[in-house]
PDB file of C-alpha atoms in Angstrom:
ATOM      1  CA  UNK T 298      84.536  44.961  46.255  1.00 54.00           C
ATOM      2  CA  UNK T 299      85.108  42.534  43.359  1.00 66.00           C
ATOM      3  CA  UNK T 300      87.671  43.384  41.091  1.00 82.00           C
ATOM      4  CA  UNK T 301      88.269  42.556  37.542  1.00 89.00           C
ATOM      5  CA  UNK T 302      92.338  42.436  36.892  1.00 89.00           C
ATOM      6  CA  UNK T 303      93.719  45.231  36.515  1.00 89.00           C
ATOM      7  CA  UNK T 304      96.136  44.138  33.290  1.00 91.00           C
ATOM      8  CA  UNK T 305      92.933  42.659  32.040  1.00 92.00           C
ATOM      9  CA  UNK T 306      91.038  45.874  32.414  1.00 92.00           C
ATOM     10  CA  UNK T 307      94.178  48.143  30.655  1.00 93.00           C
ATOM     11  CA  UNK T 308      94.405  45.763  27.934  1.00 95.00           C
ATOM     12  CA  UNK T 309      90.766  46.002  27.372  1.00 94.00           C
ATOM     13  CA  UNK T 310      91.145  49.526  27.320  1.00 94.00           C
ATOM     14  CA  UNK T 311      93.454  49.486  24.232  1.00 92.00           C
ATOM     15  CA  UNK T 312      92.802  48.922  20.891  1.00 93.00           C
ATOM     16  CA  UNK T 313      91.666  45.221  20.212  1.00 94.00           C
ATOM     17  CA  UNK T 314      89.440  43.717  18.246  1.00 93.00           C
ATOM     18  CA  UNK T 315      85.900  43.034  20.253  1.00 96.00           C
ATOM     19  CA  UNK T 316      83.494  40.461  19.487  1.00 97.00           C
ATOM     20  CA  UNK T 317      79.759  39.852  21.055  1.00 98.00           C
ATOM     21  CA  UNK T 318      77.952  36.471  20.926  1.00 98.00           C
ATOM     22  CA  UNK T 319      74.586  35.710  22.055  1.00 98.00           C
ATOM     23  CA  UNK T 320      72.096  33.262  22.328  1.00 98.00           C
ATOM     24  CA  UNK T 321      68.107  33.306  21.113  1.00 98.00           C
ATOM     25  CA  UNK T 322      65.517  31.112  23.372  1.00 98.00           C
ATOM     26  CA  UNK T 323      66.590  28.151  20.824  1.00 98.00           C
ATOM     27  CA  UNK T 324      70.581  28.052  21.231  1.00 98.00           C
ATOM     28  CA  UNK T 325      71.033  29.487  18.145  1.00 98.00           C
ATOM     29  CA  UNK T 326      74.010  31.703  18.547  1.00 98.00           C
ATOM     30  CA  UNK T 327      74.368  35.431  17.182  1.00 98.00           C
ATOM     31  CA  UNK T 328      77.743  37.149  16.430  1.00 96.00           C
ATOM     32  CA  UNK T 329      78.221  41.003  16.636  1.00 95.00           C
ATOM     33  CA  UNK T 330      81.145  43.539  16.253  1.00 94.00           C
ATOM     34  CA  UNK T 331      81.681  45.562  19.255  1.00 95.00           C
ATOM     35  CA  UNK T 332      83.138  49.174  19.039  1.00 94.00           C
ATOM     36  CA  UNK T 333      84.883  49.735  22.706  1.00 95.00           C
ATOM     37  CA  UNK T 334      84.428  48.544  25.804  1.00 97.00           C
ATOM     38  CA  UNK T 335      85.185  49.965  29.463  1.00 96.00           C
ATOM     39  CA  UNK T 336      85.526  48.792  33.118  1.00 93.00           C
ATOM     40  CA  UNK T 337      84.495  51.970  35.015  1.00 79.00           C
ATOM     41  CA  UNK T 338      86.515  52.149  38.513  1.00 71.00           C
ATOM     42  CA  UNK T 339      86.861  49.126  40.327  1.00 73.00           C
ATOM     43  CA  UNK T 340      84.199  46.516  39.611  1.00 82.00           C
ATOM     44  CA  UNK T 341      83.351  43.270  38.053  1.00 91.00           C
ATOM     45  CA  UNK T 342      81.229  45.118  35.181  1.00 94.00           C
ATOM     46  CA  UNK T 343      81.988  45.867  31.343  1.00 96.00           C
ATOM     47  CA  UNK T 344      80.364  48.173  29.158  1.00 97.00           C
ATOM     48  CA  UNK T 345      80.589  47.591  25.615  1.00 97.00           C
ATOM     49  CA  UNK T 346      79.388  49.849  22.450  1.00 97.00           C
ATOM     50  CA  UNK T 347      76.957  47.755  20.041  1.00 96.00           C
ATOM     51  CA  UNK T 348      76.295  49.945  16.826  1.00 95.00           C
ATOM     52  CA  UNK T 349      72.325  50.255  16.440  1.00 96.00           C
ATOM     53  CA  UNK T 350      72.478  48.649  13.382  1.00 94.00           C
ATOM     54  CA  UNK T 351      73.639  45.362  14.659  1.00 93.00           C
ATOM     55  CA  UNK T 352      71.424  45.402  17.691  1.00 94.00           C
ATOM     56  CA  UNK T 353      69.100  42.912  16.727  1.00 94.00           C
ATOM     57  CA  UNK T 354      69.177  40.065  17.402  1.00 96.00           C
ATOM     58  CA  UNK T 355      71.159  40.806  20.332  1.00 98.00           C
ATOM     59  CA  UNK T 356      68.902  43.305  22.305  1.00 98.00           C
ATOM     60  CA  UNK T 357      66.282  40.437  21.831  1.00 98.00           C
ATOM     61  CA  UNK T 358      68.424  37.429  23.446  1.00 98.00           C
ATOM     62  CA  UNK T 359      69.495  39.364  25.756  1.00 98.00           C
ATOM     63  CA  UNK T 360      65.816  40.173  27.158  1.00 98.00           C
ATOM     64  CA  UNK T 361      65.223  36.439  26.598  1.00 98.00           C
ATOM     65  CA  UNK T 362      68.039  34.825  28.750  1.00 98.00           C
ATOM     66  CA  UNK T 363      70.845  38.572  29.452  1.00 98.00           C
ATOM     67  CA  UNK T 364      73.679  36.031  28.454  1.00 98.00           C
ATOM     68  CA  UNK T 365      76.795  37.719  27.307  1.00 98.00           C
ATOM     69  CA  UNK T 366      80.358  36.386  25.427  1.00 98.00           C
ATOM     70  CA  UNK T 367      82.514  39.176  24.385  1.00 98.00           C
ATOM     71  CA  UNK T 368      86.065  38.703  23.789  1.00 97.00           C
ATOM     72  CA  UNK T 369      88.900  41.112  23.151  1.00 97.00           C
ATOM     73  CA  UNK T 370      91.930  40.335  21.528  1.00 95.00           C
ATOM     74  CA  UNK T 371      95.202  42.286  19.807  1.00 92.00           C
ATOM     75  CA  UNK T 372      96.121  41.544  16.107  1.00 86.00           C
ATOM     76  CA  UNK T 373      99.520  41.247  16.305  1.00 83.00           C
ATOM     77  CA  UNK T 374     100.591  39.399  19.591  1.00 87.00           C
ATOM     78  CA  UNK T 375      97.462  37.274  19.070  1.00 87.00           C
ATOM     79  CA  UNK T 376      96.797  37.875  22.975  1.00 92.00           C
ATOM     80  CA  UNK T 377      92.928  37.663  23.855  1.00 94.00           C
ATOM     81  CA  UNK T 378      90.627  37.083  26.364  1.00 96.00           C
ATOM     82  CA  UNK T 379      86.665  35.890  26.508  1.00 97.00           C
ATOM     83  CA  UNK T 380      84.739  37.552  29.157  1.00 97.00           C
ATOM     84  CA  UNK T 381      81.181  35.774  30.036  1.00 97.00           C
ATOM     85  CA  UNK T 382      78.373  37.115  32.139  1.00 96.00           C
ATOM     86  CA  UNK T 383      74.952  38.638  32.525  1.00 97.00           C
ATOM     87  CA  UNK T 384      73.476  41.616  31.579  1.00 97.00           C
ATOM     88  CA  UNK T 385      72.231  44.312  33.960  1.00 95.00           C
ATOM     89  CA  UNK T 386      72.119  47.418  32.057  1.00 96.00           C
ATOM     90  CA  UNK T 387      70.954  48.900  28.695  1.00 98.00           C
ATOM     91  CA  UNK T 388      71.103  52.447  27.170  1.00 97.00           C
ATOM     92  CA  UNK T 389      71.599  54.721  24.340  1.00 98.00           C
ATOM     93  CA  UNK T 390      74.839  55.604  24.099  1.00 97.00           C
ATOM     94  CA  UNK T 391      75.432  59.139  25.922  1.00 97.00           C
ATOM     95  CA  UNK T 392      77.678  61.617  24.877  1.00 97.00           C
ATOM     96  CA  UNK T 393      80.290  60.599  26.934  1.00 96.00           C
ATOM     97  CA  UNK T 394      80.000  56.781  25.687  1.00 96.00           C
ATOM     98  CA  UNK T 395      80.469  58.154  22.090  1.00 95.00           C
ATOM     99  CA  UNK T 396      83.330  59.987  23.227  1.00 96.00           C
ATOM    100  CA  UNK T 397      85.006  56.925  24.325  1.00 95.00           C
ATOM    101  CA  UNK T 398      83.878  55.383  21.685  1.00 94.00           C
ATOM    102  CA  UNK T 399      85.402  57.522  18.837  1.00 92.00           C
ATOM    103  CA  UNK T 400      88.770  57.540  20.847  1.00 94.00           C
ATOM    104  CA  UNK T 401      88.888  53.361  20.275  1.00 93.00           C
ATOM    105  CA  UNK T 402      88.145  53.726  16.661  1.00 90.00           C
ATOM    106  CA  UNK T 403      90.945  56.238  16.690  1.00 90.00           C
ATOM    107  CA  UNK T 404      93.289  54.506  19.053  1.00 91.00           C
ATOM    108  CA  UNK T 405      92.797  51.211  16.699  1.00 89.00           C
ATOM    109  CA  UNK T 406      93.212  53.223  13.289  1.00 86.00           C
ATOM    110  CA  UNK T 407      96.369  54.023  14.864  1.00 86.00           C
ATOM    111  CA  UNK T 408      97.638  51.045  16.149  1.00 87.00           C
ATOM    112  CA  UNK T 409      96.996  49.004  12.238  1.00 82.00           C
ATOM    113  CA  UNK T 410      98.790  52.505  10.562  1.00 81.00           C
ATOM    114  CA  UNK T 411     101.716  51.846  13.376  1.00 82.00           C
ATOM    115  CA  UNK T 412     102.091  47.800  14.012  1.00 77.00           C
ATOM    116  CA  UNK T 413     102.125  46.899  10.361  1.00 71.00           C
ATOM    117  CA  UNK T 414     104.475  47.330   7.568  1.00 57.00           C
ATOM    118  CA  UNK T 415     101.538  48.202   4.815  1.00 56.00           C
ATOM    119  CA  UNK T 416      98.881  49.196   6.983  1.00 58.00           C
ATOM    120  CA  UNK T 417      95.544  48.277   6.658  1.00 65.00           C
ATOM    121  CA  UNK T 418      93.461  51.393   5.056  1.00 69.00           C
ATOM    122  CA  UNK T 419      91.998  53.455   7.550  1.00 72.00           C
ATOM    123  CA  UNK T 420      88.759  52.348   6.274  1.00 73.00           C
ATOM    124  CA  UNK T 421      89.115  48.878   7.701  1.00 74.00           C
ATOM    125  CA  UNK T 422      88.344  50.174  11.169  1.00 74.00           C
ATOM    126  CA  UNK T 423      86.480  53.330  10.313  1.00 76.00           C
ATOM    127  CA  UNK T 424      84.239  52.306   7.675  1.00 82.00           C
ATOM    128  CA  UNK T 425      82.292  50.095  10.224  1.00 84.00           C
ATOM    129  CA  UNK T 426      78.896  52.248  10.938  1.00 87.00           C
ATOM    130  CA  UNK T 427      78.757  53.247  14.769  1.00 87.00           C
ATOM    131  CA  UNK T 428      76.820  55.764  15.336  1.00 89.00           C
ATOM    132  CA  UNK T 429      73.918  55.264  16.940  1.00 94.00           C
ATOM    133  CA  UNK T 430      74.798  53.025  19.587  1.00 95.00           C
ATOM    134  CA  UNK T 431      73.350  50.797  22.759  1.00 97.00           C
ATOM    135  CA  UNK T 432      75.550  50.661  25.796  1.00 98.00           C
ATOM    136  CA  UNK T 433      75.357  47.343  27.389  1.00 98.00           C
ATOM    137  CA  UNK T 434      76.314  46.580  31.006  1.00 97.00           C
ATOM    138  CA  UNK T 435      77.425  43.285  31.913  1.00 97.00           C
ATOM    139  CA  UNK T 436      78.745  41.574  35.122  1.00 94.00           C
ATOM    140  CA  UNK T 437      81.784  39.522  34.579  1.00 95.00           C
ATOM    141  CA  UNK T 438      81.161  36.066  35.909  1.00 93.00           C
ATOM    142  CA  UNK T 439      83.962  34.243  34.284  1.00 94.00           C
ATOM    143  CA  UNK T 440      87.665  35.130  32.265  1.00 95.00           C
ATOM    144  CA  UNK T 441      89.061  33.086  29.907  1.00 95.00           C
ATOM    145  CA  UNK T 442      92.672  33.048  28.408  1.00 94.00           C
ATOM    146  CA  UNK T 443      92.294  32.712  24.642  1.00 91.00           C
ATOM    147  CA  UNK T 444      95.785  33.120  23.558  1.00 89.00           C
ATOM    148  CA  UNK T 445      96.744  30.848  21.193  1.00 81.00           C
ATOM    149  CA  UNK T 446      99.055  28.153  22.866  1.00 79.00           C
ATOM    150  CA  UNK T 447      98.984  26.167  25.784  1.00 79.00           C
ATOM    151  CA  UNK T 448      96.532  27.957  28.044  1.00 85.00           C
ATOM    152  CA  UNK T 449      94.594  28.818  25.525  1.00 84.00           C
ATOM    153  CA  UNK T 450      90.753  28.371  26.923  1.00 87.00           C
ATOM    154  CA  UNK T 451      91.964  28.315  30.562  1.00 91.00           C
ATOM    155  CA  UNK T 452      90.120  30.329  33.517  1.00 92.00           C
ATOM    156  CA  UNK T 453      91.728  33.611  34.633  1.00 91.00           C
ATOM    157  CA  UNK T 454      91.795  33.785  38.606  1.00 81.00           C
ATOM    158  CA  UNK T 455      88.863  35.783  39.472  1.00 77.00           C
ATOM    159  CA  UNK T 456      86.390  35.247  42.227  1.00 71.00           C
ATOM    160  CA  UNK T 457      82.807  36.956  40.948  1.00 67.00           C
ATOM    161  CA  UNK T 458      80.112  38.639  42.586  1.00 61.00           C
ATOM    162  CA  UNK T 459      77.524  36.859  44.394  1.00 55.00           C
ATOM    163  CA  UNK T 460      74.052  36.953  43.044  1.00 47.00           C
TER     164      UNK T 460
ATOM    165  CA  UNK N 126      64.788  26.462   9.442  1.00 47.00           C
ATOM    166  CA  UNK N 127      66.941  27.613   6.655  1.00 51.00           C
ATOM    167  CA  UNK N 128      67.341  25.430   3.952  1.00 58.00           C
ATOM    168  CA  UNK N 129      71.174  24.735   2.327  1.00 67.00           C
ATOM    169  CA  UNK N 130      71.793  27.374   0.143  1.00 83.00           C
ATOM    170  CA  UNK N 131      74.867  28.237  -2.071  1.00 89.00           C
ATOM    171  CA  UNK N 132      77.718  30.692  -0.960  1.00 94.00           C
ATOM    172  CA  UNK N 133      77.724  33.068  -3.639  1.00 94.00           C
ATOM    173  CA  UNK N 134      80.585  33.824  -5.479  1.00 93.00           C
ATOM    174  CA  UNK N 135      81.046  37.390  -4.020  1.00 93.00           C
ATOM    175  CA  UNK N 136      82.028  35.794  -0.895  1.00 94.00           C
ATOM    176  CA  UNK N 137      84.981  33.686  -1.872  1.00 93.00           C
ATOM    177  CA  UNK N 138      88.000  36.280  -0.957  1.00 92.00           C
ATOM    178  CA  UNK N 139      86.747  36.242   2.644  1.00 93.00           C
ATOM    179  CA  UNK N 140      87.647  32.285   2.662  1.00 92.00           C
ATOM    180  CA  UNK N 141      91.068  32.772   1.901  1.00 86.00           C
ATOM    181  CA  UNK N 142      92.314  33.608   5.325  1.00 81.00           C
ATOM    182  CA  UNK N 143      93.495  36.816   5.147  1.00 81.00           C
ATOM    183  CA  UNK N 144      91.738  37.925   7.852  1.00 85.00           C
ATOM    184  CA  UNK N 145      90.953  35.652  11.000  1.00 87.00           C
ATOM    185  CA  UNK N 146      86.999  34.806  10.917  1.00 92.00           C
ATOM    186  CA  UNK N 147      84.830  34.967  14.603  1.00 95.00           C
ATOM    187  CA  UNK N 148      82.628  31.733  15.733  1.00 95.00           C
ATOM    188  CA  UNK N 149      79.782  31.888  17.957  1.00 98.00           C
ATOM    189  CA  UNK N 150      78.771  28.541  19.523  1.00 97.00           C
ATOM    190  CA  UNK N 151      76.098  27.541  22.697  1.00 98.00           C
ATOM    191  CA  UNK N 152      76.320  24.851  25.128  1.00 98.00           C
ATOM    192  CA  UNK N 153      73.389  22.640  25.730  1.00 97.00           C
ATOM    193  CA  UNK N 154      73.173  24.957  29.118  1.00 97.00           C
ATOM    194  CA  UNK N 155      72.426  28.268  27.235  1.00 98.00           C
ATOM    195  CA  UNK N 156      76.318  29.649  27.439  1.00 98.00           C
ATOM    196  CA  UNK N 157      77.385  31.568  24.726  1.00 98.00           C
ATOM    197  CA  UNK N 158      80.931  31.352  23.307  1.00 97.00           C
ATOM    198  CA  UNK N 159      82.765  33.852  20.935  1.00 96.00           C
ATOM    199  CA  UNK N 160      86.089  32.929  19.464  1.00 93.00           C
ATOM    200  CA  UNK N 161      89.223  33.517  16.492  1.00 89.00           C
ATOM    201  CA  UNK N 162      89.307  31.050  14.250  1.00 87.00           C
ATOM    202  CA  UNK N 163      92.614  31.463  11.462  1.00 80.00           C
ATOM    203  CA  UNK N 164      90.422  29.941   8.031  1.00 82.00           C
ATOM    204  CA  UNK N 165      87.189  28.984   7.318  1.00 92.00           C
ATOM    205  CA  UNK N 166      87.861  26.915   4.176  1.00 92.00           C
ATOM    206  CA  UNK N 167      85.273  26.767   1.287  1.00 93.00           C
ATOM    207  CA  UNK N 168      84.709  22.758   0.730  1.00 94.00           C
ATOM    208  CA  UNK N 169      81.801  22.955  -1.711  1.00 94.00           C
ATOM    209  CA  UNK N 170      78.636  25.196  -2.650  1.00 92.00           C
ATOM    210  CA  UNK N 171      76.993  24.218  -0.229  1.00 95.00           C
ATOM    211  CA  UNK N 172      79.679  23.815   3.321  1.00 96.00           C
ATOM    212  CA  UNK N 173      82.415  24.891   4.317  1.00 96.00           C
ATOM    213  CA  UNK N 174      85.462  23.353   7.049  1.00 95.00           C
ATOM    214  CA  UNK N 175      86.672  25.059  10.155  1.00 92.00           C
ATOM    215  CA  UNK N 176      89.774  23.629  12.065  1.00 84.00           C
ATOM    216  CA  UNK N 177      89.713  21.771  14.356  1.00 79.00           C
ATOM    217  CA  UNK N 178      92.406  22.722  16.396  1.00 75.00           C
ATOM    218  CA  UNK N 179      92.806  23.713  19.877  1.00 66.00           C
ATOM    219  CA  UNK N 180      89.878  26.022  21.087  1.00 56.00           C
ATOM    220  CA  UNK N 181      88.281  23.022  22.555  1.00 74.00           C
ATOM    221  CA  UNK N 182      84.912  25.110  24.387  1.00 91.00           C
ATOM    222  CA  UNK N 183      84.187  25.051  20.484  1.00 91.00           C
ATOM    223  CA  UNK N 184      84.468  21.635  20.030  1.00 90.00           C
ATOM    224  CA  UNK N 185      82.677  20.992  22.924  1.00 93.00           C
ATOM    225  CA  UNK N 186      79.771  23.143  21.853  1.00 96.00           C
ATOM    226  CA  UNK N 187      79.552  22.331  18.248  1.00 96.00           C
ATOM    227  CA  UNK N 188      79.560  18.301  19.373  1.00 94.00           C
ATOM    228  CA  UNK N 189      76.336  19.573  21.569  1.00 95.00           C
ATOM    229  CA  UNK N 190      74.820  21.938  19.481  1.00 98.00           C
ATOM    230  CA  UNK N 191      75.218  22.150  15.665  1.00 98.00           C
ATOM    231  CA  UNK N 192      74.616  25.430  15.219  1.00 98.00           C
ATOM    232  CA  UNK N 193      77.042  28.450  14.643  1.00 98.00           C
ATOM    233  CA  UNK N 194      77.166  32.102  13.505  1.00 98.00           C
ATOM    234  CA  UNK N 195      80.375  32.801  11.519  1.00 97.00           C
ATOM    235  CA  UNK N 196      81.635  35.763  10.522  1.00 96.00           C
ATOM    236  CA  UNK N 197      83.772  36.411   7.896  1.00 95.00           C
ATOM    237  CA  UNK N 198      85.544  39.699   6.271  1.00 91.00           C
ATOM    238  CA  UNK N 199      86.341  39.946   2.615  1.00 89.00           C
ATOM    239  CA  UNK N 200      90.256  41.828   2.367  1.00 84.00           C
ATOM    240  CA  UNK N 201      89.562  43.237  -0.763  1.00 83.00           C
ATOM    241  CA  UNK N 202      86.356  45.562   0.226  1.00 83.00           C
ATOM    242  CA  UNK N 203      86.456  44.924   4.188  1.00 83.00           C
ATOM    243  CA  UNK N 204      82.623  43.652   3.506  1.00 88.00           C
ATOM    244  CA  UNK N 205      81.412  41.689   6.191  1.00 91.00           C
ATOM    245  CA  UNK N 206      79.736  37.922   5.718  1.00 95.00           C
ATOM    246  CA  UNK N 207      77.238  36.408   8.161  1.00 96.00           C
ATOM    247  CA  UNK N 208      77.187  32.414   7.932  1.00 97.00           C
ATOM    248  CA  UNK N 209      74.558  30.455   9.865  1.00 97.00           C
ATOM    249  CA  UNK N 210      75.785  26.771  10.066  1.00 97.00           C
ATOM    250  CA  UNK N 211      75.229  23.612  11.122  1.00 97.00           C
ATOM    251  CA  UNK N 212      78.112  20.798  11.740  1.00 97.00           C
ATOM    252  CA  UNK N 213      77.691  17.981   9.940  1.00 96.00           C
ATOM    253  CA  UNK N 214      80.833  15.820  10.001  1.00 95.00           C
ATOM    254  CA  UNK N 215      84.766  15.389  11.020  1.00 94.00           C
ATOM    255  CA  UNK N 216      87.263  14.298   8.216  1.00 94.00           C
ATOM    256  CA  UNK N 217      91.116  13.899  10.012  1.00 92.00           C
ATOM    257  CA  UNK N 218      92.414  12.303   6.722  1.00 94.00           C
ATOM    258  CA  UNK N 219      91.602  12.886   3.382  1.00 95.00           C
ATOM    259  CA  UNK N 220      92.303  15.828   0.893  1.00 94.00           C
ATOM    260  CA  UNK N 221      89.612  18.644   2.862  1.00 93.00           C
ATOM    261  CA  UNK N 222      92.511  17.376   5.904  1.00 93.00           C
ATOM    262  CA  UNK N 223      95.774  17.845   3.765  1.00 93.00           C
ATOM    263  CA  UNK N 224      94.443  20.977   2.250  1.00 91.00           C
ATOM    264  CA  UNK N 225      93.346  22.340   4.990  1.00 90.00           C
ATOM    265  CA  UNK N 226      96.662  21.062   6.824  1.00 89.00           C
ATOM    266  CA  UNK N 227      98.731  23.277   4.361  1.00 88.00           C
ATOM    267  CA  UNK N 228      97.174  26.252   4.169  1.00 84.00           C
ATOM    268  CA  UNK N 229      96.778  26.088   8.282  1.00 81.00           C
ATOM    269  CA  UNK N 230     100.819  26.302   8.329  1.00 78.00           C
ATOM    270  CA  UNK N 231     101.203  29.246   5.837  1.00 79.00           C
ATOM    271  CA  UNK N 232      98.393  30.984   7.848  1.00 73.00           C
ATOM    272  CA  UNK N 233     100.482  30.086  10.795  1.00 70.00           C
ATOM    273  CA  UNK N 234     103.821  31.035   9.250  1.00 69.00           C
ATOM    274  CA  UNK N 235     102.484  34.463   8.241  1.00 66.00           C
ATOM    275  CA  UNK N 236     101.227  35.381  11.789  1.00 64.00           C
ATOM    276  CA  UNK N 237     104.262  34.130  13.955  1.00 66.00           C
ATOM    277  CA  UNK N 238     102.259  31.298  15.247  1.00 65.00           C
ATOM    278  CA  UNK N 239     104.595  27.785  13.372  1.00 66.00           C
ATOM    279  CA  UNK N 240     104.621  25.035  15.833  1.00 65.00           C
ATOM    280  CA  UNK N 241     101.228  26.210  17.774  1.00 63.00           C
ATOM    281  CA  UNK N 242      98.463  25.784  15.082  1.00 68.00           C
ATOM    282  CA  UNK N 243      98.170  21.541  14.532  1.00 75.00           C
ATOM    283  CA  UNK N 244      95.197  20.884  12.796  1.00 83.00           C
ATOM    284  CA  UNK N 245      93.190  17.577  14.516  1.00 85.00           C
ATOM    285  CA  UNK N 246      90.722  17.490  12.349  1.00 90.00           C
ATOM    286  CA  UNK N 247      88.448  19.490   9.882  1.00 92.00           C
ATOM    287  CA  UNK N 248      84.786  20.147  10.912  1.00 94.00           C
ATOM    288  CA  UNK N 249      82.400  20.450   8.032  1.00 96.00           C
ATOM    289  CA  UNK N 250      79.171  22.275   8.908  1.00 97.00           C
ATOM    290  CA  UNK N 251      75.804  22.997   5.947  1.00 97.00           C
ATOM    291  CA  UNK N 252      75.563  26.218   5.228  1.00 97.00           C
ATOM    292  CA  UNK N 253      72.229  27.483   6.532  1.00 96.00           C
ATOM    293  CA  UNK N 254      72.129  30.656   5.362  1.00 95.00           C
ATOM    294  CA  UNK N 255      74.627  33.528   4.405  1.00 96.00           C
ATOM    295  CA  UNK N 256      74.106  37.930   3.875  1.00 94.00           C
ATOM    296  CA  UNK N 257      76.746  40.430   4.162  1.00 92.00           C
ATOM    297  CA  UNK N 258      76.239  42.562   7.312  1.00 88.00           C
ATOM    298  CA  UNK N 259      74.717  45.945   7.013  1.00 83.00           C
ATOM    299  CA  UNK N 260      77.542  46.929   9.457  1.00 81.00           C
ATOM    300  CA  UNK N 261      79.671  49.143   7.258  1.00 80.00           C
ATOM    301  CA  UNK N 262      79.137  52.731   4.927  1.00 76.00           C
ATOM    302  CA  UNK N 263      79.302  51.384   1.082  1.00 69.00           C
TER     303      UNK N 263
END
């Protein structure tokens, strides 16, 4: 069973900032702000939360090529990682995604209010609209260290899936 | 394809680095790539400068492929600016360099990150198009 990290997967299960980019059937890219992500149990696959409103163009590149850059990163130590892949799933959001969703906006309200000495209004984070969602599935191909600094844009050691 | 068009006043607090801006670039083999950037620096009505400094997939992409999604957040309503670009030249002397140079330290200062951000050049890209996102409740 392929693996992702397992410090990668807890610090992608805390409250950094997320980021989509895609591609149309011309190269032209597309940006997108994710709300949460999850690895479920151990796997090479990520499931992020893409608010409805932002899904297009996205949900259209993706059925044109299924190629997926998301990073994660944390404000204050800077630390962040791109993950890139292909897509193999696609829902609406369930219950239990918005669940986890709505405990990431929460957990990153909290961490601005804590890790800064005037906190950013809780609007920053909550006043993005997220609700309803798309659940996108992707398989982790390749990890990259984006932390400012010398490795910055090096490969993490991870051996993929075949196929 | 979207002609040059003006940034519109509205948008100039979200060029004053107060909050890092996101870049999505492709390679010439269909790869997406989603990074920070610290500033993307207003040069004129019609472009604006990103650093050059280290993220050097970017670079790489961008030299391939001119064209980039930027997004940008204002601090002063949290609005959120889509910029569709294309890159059109590198200055690595020059005032856009000095300026850009200056206010890349500060930015650096501020965030605990002296000594690591060294600007190499600044990219100028046309602005293709702009909106603010329909991502957030008024």
């Amino acid at each position: 069973m392929v693996m992702l990290p397992s410090d990668i997967v807890e610090f992608l299960h805390g409250p950094q900032i997320m980021a989509l980019g895609t591609r149309d059937a011309t190269l032209r890219p597309a940006m997108g702000r994710l709300l949460g992500a999850f690895a479920e149990g151990p796997t090479d696959r990520i499931s992020f939360f893409l608010p409805n409103v932002q899904s297009e163009p996205h949900l259209t590149n993706l059925a044109d090529n299924g190629l997926v850059a998301m990073t994660a990163g944390e404000a204050r130590t800077h630390r962040n990682y791109q993950f890139k892949g292909r897509v193999v799933a696609v829902r609406a959001s369930t219950a239990a995604d918005a669940a986890i969703r709505d405990l990431y906006r929460d957990k990153l309200i909290r961490y601005f209010r804590e890790e800064y000495f005037m906190p950013l209004p809780d609007e920053f984070i909550g006043g993005y609209i997220s609700e309803p969602s798309t659940t996108i599935t992707f398989r982790v191909a390749k990890i990259f260290n984006q932390t400012p600094g010398p490795n910055a844009g090096k490969p993490i050691d991870f051996v993929p899936a075949e196929g | 394809m979207a002609g040059t068009i003006a940034l519109p006043q509205e948008i100039m607090p979200a060029l004053q680095g107060a909050v890092p801006a996101t870049i999505v670039t492709c390679a010439l083999d269909g790869e997406p790539n989603v990074t920070t950037v610290s500033q993307v620096f207003s040069v004129d009505q019609n472009h604006v400068a990103l650093s050059f400094q280290f993220f050097s997939k970017t670079i790489r992409n961008v030299r391939e492929n001119p064209y980039v999604m930027v997004q940008v957040i204002n601090p002063m309503d949290f609005s959120t600016w889509l910029l569709e670009l294309r890159y059109d030249r590198t200055e690595t002397e020059g005032p856009l360099f000095d300026d850009m140079d200056i206010k890349l330290e500060a930015i650096a200062s501020m965030t605990g990150m002296s000594g690591i951000f060294k600007l190499r050049g600044a990219d100028v890209y046309e602005v293709l198009s702009v909106k603010k996102a329909p991502w957030r409740r008024d």
